[in-house]
XYZ file of C-alpha atoms in Angstrom:
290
model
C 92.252 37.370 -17.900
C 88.760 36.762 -18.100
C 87.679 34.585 -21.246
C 84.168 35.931 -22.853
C 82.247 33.230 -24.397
C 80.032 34.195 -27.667
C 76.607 32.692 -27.355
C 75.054 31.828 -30.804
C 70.728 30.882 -30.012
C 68.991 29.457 -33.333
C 65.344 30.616 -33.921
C 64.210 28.046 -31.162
C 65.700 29.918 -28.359
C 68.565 26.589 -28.147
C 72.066 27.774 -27.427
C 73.824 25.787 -30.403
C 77.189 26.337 -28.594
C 76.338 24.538 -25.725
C 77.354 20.914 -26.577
C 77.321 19.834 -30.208
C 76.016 22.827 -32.116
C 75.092 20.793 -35.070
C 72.169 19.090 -33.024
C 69.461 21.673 -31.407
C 68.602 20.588 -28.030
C 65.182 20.722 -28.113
C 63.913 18.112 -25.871
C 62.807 14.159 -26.614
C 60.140 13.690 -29.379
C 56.600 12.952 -27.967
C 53.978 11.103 -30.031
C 50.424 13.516 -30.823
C 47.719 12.719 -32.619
C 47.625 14.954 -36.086
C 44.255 16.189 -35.345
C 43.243 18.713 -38.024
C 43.379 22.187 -37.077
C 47.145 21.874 -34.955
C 49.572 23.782 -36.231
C 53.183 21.977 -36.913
C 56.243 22.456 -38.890
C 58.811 20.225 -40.601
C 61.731 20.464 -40.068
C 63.703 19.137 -43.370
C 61.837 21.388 -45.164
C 60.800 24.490 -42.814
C 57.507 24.184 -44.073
C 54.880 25.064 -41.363
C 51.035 24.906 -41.475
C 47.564 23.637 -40.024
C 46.651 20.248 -40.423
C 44.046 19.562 -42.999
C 44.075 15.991 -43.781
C 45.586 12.889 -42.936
C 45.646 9.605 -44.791
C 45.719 6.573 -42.567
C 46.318 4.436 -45.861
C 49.048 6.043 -46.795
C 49.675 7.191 -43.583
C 50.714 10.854 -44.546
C 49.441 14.354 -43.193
C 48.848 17.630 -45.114
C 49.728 20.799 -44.140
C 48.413 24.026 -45.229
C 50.205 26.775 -44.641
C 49.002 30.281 -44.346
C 48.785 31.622 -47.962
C 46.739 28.345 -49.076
C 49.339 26.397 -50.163
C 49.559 22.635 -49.240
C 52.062 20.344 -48.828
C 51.880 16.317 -48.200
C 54.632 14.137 -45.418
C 54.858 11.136 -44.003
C 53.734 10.778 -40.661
C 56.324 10.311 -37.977
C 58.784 11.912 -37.008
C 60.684 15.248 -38.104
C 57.904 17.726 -37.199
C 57.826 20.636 -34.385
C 55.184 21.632 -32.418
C 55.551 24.537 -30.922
C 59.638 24.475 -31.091
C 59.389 20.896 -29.421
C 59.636 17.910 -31.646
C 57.111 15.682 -31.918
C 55.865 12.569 -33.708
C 53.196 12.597 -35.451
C 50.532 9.585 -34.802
C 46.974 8.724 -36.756
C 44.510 10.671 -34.744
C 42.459 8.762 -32.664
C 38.888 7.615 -33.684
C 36.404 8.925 -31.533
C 33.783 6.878 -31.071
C 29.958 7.940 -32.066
C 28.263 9.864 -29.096
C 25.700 8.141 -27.171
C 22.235 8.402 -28.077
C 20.503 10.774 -25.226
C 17.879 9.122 -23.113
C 16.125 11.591 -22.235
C 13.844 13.788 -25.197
C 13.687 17.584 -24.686
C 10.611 17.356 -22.868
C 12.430 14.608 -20.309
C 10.366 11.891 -21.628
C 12.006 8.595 -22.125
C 13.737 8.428 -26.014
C 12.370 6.294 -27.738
C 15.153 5.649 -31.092
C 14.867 4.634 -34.422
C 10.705 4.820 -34.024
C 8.430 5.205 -36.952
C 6.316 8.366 -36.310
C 2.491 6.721 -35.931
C -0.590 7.741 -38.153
C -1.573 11.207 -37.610
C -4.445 11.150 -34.905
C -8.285 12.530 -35.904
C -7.453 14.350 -32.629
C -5.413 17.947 -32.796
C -3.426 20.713 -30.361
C -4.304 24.429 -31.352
C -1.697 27.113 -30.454
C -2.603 30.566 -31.271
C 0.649 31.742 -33.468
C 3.839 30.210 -35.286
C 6.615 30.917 -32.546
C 4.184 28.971 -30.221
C 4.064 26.042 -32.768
C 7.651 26.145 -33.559
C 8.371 25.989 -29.410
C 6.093 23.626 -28.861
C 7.898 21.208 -31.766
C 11.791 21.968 -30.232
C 10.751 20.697 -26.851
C 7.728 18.200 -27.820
C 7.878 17.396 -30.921
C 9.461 13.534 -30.198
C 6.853 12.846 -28.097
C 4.089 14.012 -30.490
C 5.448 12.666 -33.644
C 5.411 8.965 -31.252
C 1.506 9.671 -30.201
C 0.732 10.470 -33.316
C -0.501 14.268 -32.474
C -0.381 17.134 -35.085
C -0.353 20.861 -33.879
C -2.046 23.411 -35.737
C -1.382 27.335 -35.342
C -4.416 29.804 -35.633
C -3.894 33.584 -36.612
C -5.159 34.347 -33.067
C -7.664 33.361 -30.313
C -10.100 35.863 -31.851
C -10.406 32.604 -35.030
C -10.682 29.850 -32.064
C -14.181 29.193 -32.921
C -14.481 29.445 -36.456
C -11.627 27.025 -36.688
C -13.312 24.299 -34.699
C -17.087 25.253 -36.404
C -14.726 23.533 -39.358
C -13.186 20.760 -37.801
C -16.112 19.584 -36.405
C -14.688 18.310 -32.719
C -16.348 14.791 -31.349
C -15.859 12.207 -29.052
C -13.124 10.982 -31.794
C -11.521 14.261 -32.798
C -10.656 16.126 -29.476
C -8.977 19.565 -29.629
C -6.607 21.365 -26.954
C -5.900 24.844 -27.133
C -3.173 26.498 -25.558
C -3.752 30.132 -25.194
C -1.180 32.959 -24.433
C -2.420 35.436 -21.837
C -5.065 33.156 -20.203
C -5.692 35.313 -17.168
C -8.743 36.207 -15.527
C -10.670 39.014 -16.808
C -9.177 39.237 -20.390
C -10.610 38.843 -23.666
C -8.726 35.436 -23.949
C -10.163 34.137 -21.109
C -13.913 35.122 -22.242
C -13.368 33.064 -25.461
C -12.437 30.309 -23.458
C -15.657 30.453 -21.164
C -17.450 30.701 -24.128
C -16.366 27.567 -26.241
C -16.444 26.038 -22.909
C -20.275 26.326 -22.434
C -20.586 25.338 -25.980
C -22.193 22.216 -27.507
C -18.442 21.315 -28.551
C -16.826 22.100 -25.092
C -16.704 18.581 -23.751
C -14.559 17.712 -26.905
C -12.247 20.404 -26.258
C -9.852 21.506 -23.408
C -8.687 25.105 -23.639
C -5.564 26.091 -21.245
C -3.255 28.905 -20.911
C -0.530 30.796 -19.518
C -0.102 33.801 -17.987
C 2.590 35.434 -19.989
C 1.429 38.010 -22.650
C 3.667 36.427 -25.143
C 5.136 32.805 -25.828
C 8.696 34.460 -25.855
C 8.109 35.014 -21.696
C 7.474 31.157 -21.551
C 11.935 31.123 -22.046
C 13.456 31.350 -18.605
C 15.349 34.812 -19.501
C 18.309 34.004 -17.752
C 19.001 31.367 -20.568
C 19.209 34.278 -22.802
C 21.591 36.168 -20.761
C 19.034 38.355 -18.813
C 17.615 38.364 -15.326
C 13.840 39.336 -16.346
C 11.582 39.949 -18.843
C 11.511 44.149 -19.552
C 8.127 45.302 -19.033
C 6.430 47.103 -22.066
C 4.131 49.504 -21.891
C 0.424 49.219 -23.307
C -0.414 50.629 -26.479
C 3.167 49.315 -27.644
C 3.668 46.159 -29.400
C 5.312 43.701 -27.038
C 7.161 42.290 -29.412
C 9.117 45.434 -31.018
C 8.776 46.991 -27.288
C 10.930 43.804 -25.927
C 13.461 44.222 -28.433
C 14.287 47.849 -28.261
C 14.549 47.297 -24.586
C 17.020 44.746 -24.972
C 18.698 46.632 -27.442
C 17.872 44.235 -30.245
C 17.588 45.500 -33.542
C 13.375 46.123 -34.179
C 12.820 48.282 -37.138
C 10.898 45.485 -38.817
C 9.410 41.888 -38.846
C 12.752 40.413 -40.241
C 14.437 42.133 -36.995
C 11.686 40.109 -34.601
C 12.050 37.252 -37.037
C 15.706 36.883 -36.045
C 15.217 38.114 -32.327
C 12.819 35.302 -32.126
C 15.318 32.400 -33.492
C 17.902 34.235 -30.819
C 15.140 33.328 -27.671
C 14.368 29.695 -29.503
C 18.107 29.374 -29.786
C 18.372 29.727 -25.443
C 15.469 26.445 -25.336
C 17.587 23.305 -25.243
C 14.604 21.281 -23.463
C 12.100 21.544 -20.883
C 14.280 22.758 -17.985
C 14.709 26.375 -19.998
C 11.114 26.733 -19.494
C 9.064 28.535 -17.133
C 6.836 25.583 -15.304
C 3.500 27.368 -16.092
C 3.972 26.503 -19.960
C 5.382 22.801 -19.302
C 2.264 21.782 -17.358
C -0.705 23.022 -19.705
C 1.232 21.418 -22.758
C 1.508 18.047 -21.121
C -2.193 18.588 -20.224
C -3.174 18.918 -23.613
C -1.005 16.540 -24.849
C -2.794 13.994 -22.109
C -6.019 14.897 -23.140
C -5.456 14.326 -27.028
C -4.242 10.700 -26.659
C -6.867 9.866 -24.309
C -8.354 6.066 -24.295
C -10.799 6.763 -27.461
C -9.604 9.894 -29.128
């Protein structure tokens, strides 16, 4: 006669008929750290939530469990994790990350350094995202040299801003310049200033790209090129609906333009053509004398 044998398993998958059913096999306790977020349960009390504090003083943890409601135990022993017992330890102190040694633009860091006295000298960039670039990659290095950048409306306002500041021996200017290519109007306001009385007081450079935006490597931003947009159509809102980002208005290329400063880490997410003329400028401002 064959004898059939009735197989009881508690919630944790343990057969509490095999051996002493009053004691769940589930395996020898472990020690983890109660790092906030894990999810545990105890067992005296079935109560089961995320960690959300722990007390080292009083060396207790508190559990949260999913309606909101918290609950405080001892740290130790008596908690599951999932279905295995564990103890529950301090978590361990991490220590501070290391200050990086490089700055974004790959220049040696220099921490805990007092910014220095604003130079008479002064970098021009024609618009805001080119300022605002310019400051995420070089601002520790211009905040040590003591260099302020300025942003004009547009190239067309080049030379009325510098018939104001008055440029000298003493008070150099750079200009960086989007769309610096030969032939275009940029390029003939350049010449221009150049041949001026002032133009040995101020260095004007550019890049080829019609917008700062195509100065971001696009791959960084998910993409393998720039999309071409046709003339007549404003590159900006042109880019975007290409990309199939929203473009309806100047809060839409507001946040499209934190999304491609968002890609820029440091120096290496930019295209080389933009890295050189800034360090240019940057040499020229803090020139012996200036």
């Amino acid at each position: 006669m064959t004898h059939l044998r009735w197989s009881v398993v508690d919630r944790y998958g343990t057969d509490v008929l095999a051996g002493d059913w009053k004691v769940p096999k589930r395996g020898r306790a472990v020690e983890t750290a109660a790092d906030h977020g894990l999810v545990v349960e105890e067992v005296t009390t079935d109560w089961c939530g995320e960690i959300v504090a722990v007390d080292r003083d009083l060396h207790t943890v508190t559990l949260e469990d999913r309606r909101g409601k918290r609950r405080t135990f001892p740290l130790g022993t008596g908690f599951l994790l999932e279905g295995k017992p564990v103890i529950l330890t301090p978590p361990v102190t991490k220590a501070a990350p290391a200050k990086p040694t490089r700055t974004a633009s790959g220049s040696i860091a220099v921490h805990d350094a007092k910014a220095r006295v604003a130079r008479a000298s002064r970098i021009f960039v024609e618009g805001r995202h080119d300022a605002e670039l310019v400051e995420k990659v070089w601002g520790d290095d211009l905040r040590i040299e003591g260099v302020v950048v300025e942003y004009l409306g547009g190239v067309d306002d080049l030379a009325d801003h510098l018939r104001d500041f008055k440029p000298g021996p003493n008070r150099r200017v750079g200009v960086l310049v989007d769309h610096l290519v030969a032939g275009s109007k940029e390029s003939r306001i350049a010449q221009g200033i150049m041949k001026s009385p002032v133009g040995k007081d101020v260095l004007i450079v550019g890049h080829p790209f019609i917008d700062i935006w195509q100065a971001v490597k696009p791959e960084r931003l998910g993409f393998k090129e720039w999309p071409k947009v046709p003339k007549g159509l404003d590159w900006k809102k042109g880019t975007c609906q290409q990309l199939g980002w929203p473009h309806r208005d100047q809060a839409d290329i507001a946040r499209a333009w934190k999304h491609v400063l968002g890609g820029v880490r440091g120096f290496q997410d930019l295209d080389p053509q933009l890295l050189g003329r800034v360090e240019e400028l940057i040499d020229f401002v803090t020139a012996p004398g200036s």
